[in-house]
PDB file of C-alpha atoms and ligand atoms in Angstrom:
ATOM      1  CA  MET A   1      -0.089   0.059  -0.098  1.00 96.00           C
ATOM      2  CA  GLN A   2       1.245   3.279  -0.939  1.00 98.00           C
ATOM      3  CA  LEU A   3       1.238   5.995   1.870  1.00 98.00           C
ATOM      4  CA  SER A   4       2.666   8.728  -0.648  1.00 98.00           C
ATOM      5  CA  LYS A   5       4.016   8.659  -4.227  1.00 97.00           C
ATOM      6  CA  HIS A   6       7.354   7.481  -3.063  1.00 97.00           C
ATOM      7  CA  LEU A   7       6.776   5.687   0.251  1.00 98.00           C
ATOM      8  CA  SER A   8       4.977   2.370   0.830  1.00 98.00           C
ATOM      9  CA  LYS A   9       3.537   1.231   4.227  1.00 98.00           C
ATOM     10  CA  GLU A  10       5.916  -1.876   3.661  1.00 98.00           C
ATOM     11  CA  GLU A  11       8.863   0.578   3.714  1.00 97.00           C
ATOM     12  CA  LEU A  12       7.798   2.389   6.771  1.00 98.00           C
ATOM     13  CA  GLU A  13       7.356  -1.258   8.775  1.00 98.00           C
ATOM     14  CA  HIS A  14      10.471  -3.085   7.356  1.00 97.00           C
ATOM     15  CA  SER A  15      12.995  -3.577   9.888  1.00 95.00           C
ATOM     16  CA  ASP A  16      16.024  -6.036   9.421  1.00 94.00           C
ATOM     17  CA  ILE A  17      15.944  -6.365  13.327  1.00 95.00           C
ATOM     18  CA  ALA A  18      12.307  -7.149  13.569  1.00 96.00           C
ATOM     19  CA  VAL A  19      12.569  -9.725  10.735  1.00 96.00           C
ATOM     20  CA  LYS A  20      15.663 -11.385  12.382  1.00 97.00           C
ATOM     21  CA  ASN A  21      13.783 -11.436  15.579  1.00 97.00           C
ATOM     22  CA  GLY A  22      10.311 -12.622  14.350  1.00 97.00           C
ATOM     23  CA  ILE A  23       8.525  -9.551  15.393  1.00 97.00           C
ATOM     24  CA  ASP A  24       5.485  -8.533  13.597  1.00 97.00           C
ATOM     25  CA  ASN A  25       6.059  -4.884  12.986  1.00 98.00           C
ATOM     26  CA  SER A  26       2.848  -4.231  11.115  1.00 98.00           C
ATOM     27  CA  LEU A  27       1.453  -0.655  11.200  1.00 98.00           C
ATOM     28  CA  PRO A  28      -1.907  -0.533  13.092  1.00 97.00           C
ATOM     29  CA  ASP A  29      -4.698   0.694  10.828  1.00 97.00           C
ATOM     30  CA  ASP A  30      -5.400   3.449  13.212  1.00 97.00           C
ATOM     31  CA  LEU A  31      -1.969   4.896  12.648  1.00 97.00           C
ATOM     32  CA  ILE A  32      -2.377   4.943   8.729  1.00 97.00           C
ATOM     33  CA  PRO A  33      -3.612   8.380   8.497  1.00 97.00           C
ATOM     34  CA  ARG A  34      -0.662   9.738  10.619  1.00 96.00           C
ATOM     35  CA  ALA A  35       1.754   7.780   8.584  1.00 98.00           C
ATOM     36  CA  LYS A  36       0.311   9.322   5.498  1.00 98.00           C
ATOM     37  CA  ILE A  37       0.792  12.674   6.908  1.00 98.00           C
ATOM     38  CA  LEU A  38       4.460  11.731   7.719  1.00 98.00           C
ATOM     39  CA  ALA A  39       4.894  10.606   4.044  1.00 98.00           C
ATOM     40  CA  GLU A  40       3.256  13.417   2.350  1.00 98.00           C
ATOM     41  CA  PHE A  41       4.439  16.449   4.469  1.00 98.00           C
ATOM     42  CA  LEU A  42       7.926  15.253   5.335  1.00 98.00           C
ATOM     43  CA  PHE A  43       9.209  12.163   3.348  1.00 98.00           C
ATOM     44  CA  GLU A  44       7.916  13.647  -0.124  1.00 98.00           C
ATOM     45  CA  PRO A  45       9.531  17.331   0.192  1.00 98.00           C
ATOM     46  CA  ILE A  46      12.778  15.451   1.232  1.00 98.00           C
ATOM     47  CA  ARG A  47      12.612  12.889  -1.590  1.00 98.00           C
ATOM     48  CA  GLU A  48      12.093  16.007  -4.054  1.00 98.00           C
ATOM     49  CA  ALA A  49      14.651  18.108  -2.646  1.00 98.00           C
ATOM     50  CA  LEU A  50      17.321  15.184  -2.702  1.00 98.00           C
ATOM     51  CA  ASN A  51      16.044  13.668  -6.230  1.00 97.00           C
ATOM     52  CA  THR A  52      17.623  10.295  -5.296  1.00 96.00           C
ATOM     53  CA  PRO A  53      15.995   7.281  -3.992  1.00 96.00           C
ATOM     54  CA  ILE A  54      15.949   6.965  -0.079  1.00 97.00           C
ATOM     55  CA  HIS A  55      16.212   3.904   2.018  1.00 97.00           C
ATOM     56  CA  ILE A  56      14.244   3.790   5.068  1.00 97.00           C
ATOM     57  CA  ASN A  57      16.165   1.806   7.635  1.00 94.00           C
ATOM     58  CA  SER A  58      13.733   2.222  10.335  1.00 95.00           C
ATOM     59  CA  GLY A  59      10.417   3.928  10.342  1.00 97.00           C
ATOM     60  CA  TRP A  60       7.410   2.762  12.399  1.00 97.00           C
ATOM     61  CA  ARG A  61       8.378   0.619  15.509  1.00 97.00           C
ATOM     62  CA  CYS A  62       5.987  -1.246  17.353  1.00 97.00           C
ATOM     63  CA  ASP A  63       6.509  -1.382  21.200  1.00 95.00           C
ATOM     64  CA  GLU A  64       8.429  -4.818  21.184  1.00 96.00           C
ATOM     65  CA  LEU A  65      10.786  -3.508  18.249  1.00 96.00           C
ATOM     66  CA  ASN A  66      11.359  -0.272  19.972  1.00 95.00           C
ATOM     67  CA  ARG A  67      12.300  -1.885  23.248  1.00 94.00           C
ATOM     68  CA  LEU A  68      14.573  -4.010  21.571  1.00 94.00           C
ATOM     69  CA  VAL A  69      16.467  -1.413  19.718  1.00 92.00           C
ATOM     70  CA  GLY A  70      16.762   0.589  23.044  1.00 89.00           C
ATOM     71  CA  GLY A  71      14.339   3.289  21.827  1.00 84.00           C
ATOM     72  CA  VAL A  72      12.758   5.452  24.657  1.00 85.00           C
ATOM     73  CA  SER A  73       9.007   4.939  25.022  1.00 84.00           C
ATOM     74  CA  THR A  74       8.262   8.299  23.633  1.00 87.00           C
ATOM     75  CA  SER A  75      10.213   7.874  20.496  1.00 92.00           C
ATOM     76  CA  GLN A  76       8.430   9.590  17.540  1.00 96.00           C
ATOM     77  CA  HIS A  77       9.330   6.049  15.616  1.00 96.00           C
ATOM     78  CA  ALA A  78       6.672   4.551  18.149  1.00 96.00           C
ATOM     79  CA  ARG A  79       4.196   6.978  16.873  1.00 95.00           C
ATOM     80  CA  ALA A  80       4.745   6.602  13.007  1.00 96.00           C
ATOM     81  CA  GLU A  81       6.181  10.038  13.174  1.00 97.00           C
ATOM     82  CA  ALA A  82       9.853   9.415  12.391  1.00 97.00           C
ATOM     83  CA  LEU A  83      12.039   8.016   9.586  1.00 97.00           C
ATOM     84  CA  ASP A  84      15.716   6.840   9.508  1.00 97.00           C
ATOM     85  CA  MET A  85      17.043   7.227   6.124  1.00 97.00           C
ATOM     86  CA  VAL A  86      20.068   6.167   4.406  1.00 97.00           C
ATOM     87  CA  LEU A  87      21.157   7.096   0.901  1.00 97.00           C
ATOM     88  CA  ALA A  88      23.085   4.854  -1.683  1.00 93.00           C
ATOM     89  CA  ASP A  89      23.853   7.650  -4.106  1.00 94.00           C
ATOM     90  CA  MET A  90      24.643  10.743  -2.146  1.00 96.00           C
ATOM     91  CA  PRO A  91      26.709  11.718   0.899  1.00 96.00           C
ATOM     92  CA  LEU A  92      24.415  12.423   4.047  1.00 96.00           C
ATOM     93  CA  LEU A  93      25.994  15.729   4.486  1.00 96.00           C
ATOM     94  CA  LYS A  94      24.940  16.842   1.095  1.00 97.00           C
ATOM     95  CA  ALA A  95      21.645  15.623   1.819  1.00 98.00           C
ATOM     96  CA  LEU A  96      21.402  17.272   4.926  1.00 97.00           C
ATOM     97  CA  ARG A  97      22.529  20.602   3.400  1.00 98.00           C
ATOM     98  CA  LEU A  98      19.754  20.146   0.507  1.00 98.00           C
ATOM     99  CA  ILE A  99      17.212  19.415   3.051  1.00 98.00           C
ATOM    100  CA  LEU A 100      18.141  22.616   4.931  1.00 98.00           C
ATOM    101  CA  GLN A 101      18.061  24.784   1.997  1.00 97.00           C
ATOM    102  CA  ALA A 102      14.751  23.646   0.707  1.00 98.00           C
ATOM    103  CA  GLY A 103      13.085  25.200   3.681  1.00 95.00           C
ATOM    104  CA  ILE A 104      11.422  21.669   4.681  1.00 97.00           C
ATOM    105  CA  ILE A 105       9.390  21.768   8.006  1.00 97.00           C
ATOM    106  CA  PHE A 106      10.121  19.113  10.316  1.00 98.00           C
ATOM    107  CA  ASP A 107      10.134  18.239  14.087  1.00 98.00           C
ATOM    108  CA  GLN A 108      13.844  16.969  14.531  1.00 98.00           C
ATOM    109  CA  LEU A 109      16.615  16.330  11.837  1.00 98.00           C
ATOM    110  CA  ILE A 110      19.448  14.583  13.260  1.00 97.00           C
ATOM    111  CA  LEU A 111      22.478  13.451  11.773  1.00 96.00           C
ATOM    112  CA  GLU A 112      23.325  10.293  13.789  1.00 94.00           C
ATOM    113  CA  GLY A 113      26.340   8.287  14.261  1.00 91.00           C
ATOM    114  CA  MET A 114      29.234  11.028  13.455  1.00 91.00           C
ATOM    115  CA  SER A 115      32.682  10.643  14.534  1.00 90.00           C
ATOM    116  CA  ASP A 116      36.014  12.122  13.554  1.00 86.00           C
ATOM    117  CA  GLN A 117      36.747   9.420  10.958  1.00 87.00           C
ATOM    118  CA  ASN A 118      32.914   9.627   9.798  1.00 88.00           C
ATOM    119  CA  PRO A 119      31.736  13.288   9.788  1.00 84.00           C
ATOM    120  CA  HIS A 120      28.966  12.335   7.544  1.00 87.00           C
ATOM    121  CA  GLY A 121      27.654  10.250  10.176  1.00 91.00           C
ATOM    122  CA  THR A 122      25.451   6.861   9.687  1.00 94.00           C
ATOM    123  CA  TRP A 123      21.950   7.852   8.886  1.00 96.00           C
ATOM    124  CA  ILE A 124      19.566  10.814   8.958  1.00 97.00           C
ATOM    125  CA  HIS A 125      16.730  10.688  11.543  1.00 97.00           C
ATOM    126  CA  ALA A 126      14.014  13.037  10.526  1.00 98.00           C
ATOM    127  CA  SER A 127      10.478  13.360  12.526  1.00 98.00           C
ATOM    128  CA  TYR A 128       7.334  15.397  11.968  1.00 98.00           C
ATOM    129  CA  ALA A 129       4.645  16.202  14.303  1.00 97.00           C
ATOM    130  CA  THR A 130       1.561  14.866  12.595  1.00 94.00           C
ATOM    131  CA  ALA A 131      -1.139  15.415  15.074  1.00 92.00           C
ATOM    132  CA  ASN A 132      -0.547  19.125  15.315  1.00 93.00           C
ATOM    133  CA  ARG A 133       1.837  20.497  12.251  1.00 91.00           C
ATOM    134  CA  ALA A 134       1.972  23.809  14.187  1.00 94.00           C
ATOM    135  CA  ASN A 135       4.132  21.884  16.736  1.00 96.00           C
ATOM    136  CA  ASN A 136       7.036  21.230  14.585  1.00 98.00           C
ATOM    137  CA  ARG A 137      10.086  22.705  16.077  1.00 98.00           C
ATOM    138  CA  ASN A 138      12.530  22.467  13.116  1.00 97.00           C
ATOM    139  CA  MET A 139      15.240  21.485  15.622  1.00 98.00           C
ATOM    140  CA  ILE A 140      18.581  20.271  14.074  1.00 98.00           C
ATOM    141  CA  LEU A 141      20.967  18.043  16.112  1.00 97.00           C
ATOM    142  CA  LEU A 142      24.476  16.532  15.334  1.00 95.00           C
ATOM    143  CA  CYS A 143      24.820  13.066  17.419  1.00 93.00           C
ATOM    144  CA  ASN A 144      27.975  11.434  17.617  1.00 89.00           C
ATOM    145  CA  ASP A 145      28.616   7.595  17.840  1.00 86.00           C
ATOM    146  CA  LYS A 146      28.732   8.095  21.595  1.00 88.00           C
ATOM    147  CA  LYS A 147      24.934   9.128  21.528  1.00 85.00           C
ATOM    148  CA  LYS A 148      26.022  12.737  22.488  1.00 92.00           C
ATOM    149  CA  TYR A 149      23.530  15.109  20.907  1.00 94.00           C
ATOM    150  CA  THR A 150      24.408  18.717  20.208  1.00 95.00           C
ATOM    151  CA  GLN A 151      21.607  21.249  18.927  1.00 97.00           C
ATOM    152  CA  VAL A 152      22.899  23.612  16.281  1.00 98.00           C
ATOM    153  CA  THR A 153      21.026  26.289  14.277  1.00 98.00           C
ATOM    154  CA  ARG A 154      20.338  26.230  10.796  1.00 97.00           C
ATOM    155  CA  GLU A 155      23.253  28.473  10.025  1.00 97.00           C
ATOM    156  CA  GLN A 156      25.701  26.491  12.255  1.00 97.00           C
ATOM    157  CA  ALA A 157      24.567  23.327  10.645  1.00 97.00           C
ATOM    158  CA  LEU A 158      25.153  24.918   6.987  1.00 97.00           C
ATOM    159  CA  ASN A 159      28.566  26.267   8.224  1.00 97.00           C
ATOM    160  CA  PHE A 160      29.584  22.910   9.475  1.00 95.00           C
ATOM    161  CA  ILE A 161      28.570  21.076   6.191  1.00 95.00           C
ATOM    162  CA  GLN A 162      30.312  23.698   3.920  1.00 96.00           C
ATOM    163  CA  GLY A 163      33.566  23.430   6.369  1.00 95.00           C
ATOM    164  CA  GLN A 164      33.449  19.675   5.302  1.00 93.00           C
ATOM    165  CA  GLY A 165      33.238  20.554   1.573  1.00 94.00           C
ATOM    166  CA  PHE A 166      29.760  19.848   1.079  1.00 94.00           C
TER     167      PHE A 166
HETATM  168 ZN1   ZN B 201      15.419   7.447  14.316  1.00 64.36          ZN
END
């Protein structure tokens, strides 16, 4: 089932960890309207800004999966409001720059798993407040591989990305 033009319900549900552990990570029907808002108002603008296929590492997480991956119970993944994205054809720092420059509204945008060896990070977490879109905070965070989060302004993020040559 398509949630939007480029995102299917199956992509939002798929998790290698769920498969490996035999967890049924099906999205409950009552969350489909929320997932459609996430797809239409967050995923599609990002997809359009990047103009490249996006692989969802983790989208929706049922309680069992969320506990298994050590997610907090308030995780936006457990509300069908978040996507972890990886890209085969584009450096993540470039993707982050394009998302920021496109002026896309989001709740949190996090470059996760950064280290000195890997300034690009490992994936981009993007979330969207689907119940009340006025609640989207446009909060940008950089997260290192020790799970330390640093909040930055849009300008600081763009300066950092530029400093890395992207
Ligand atoms: Zn995430």
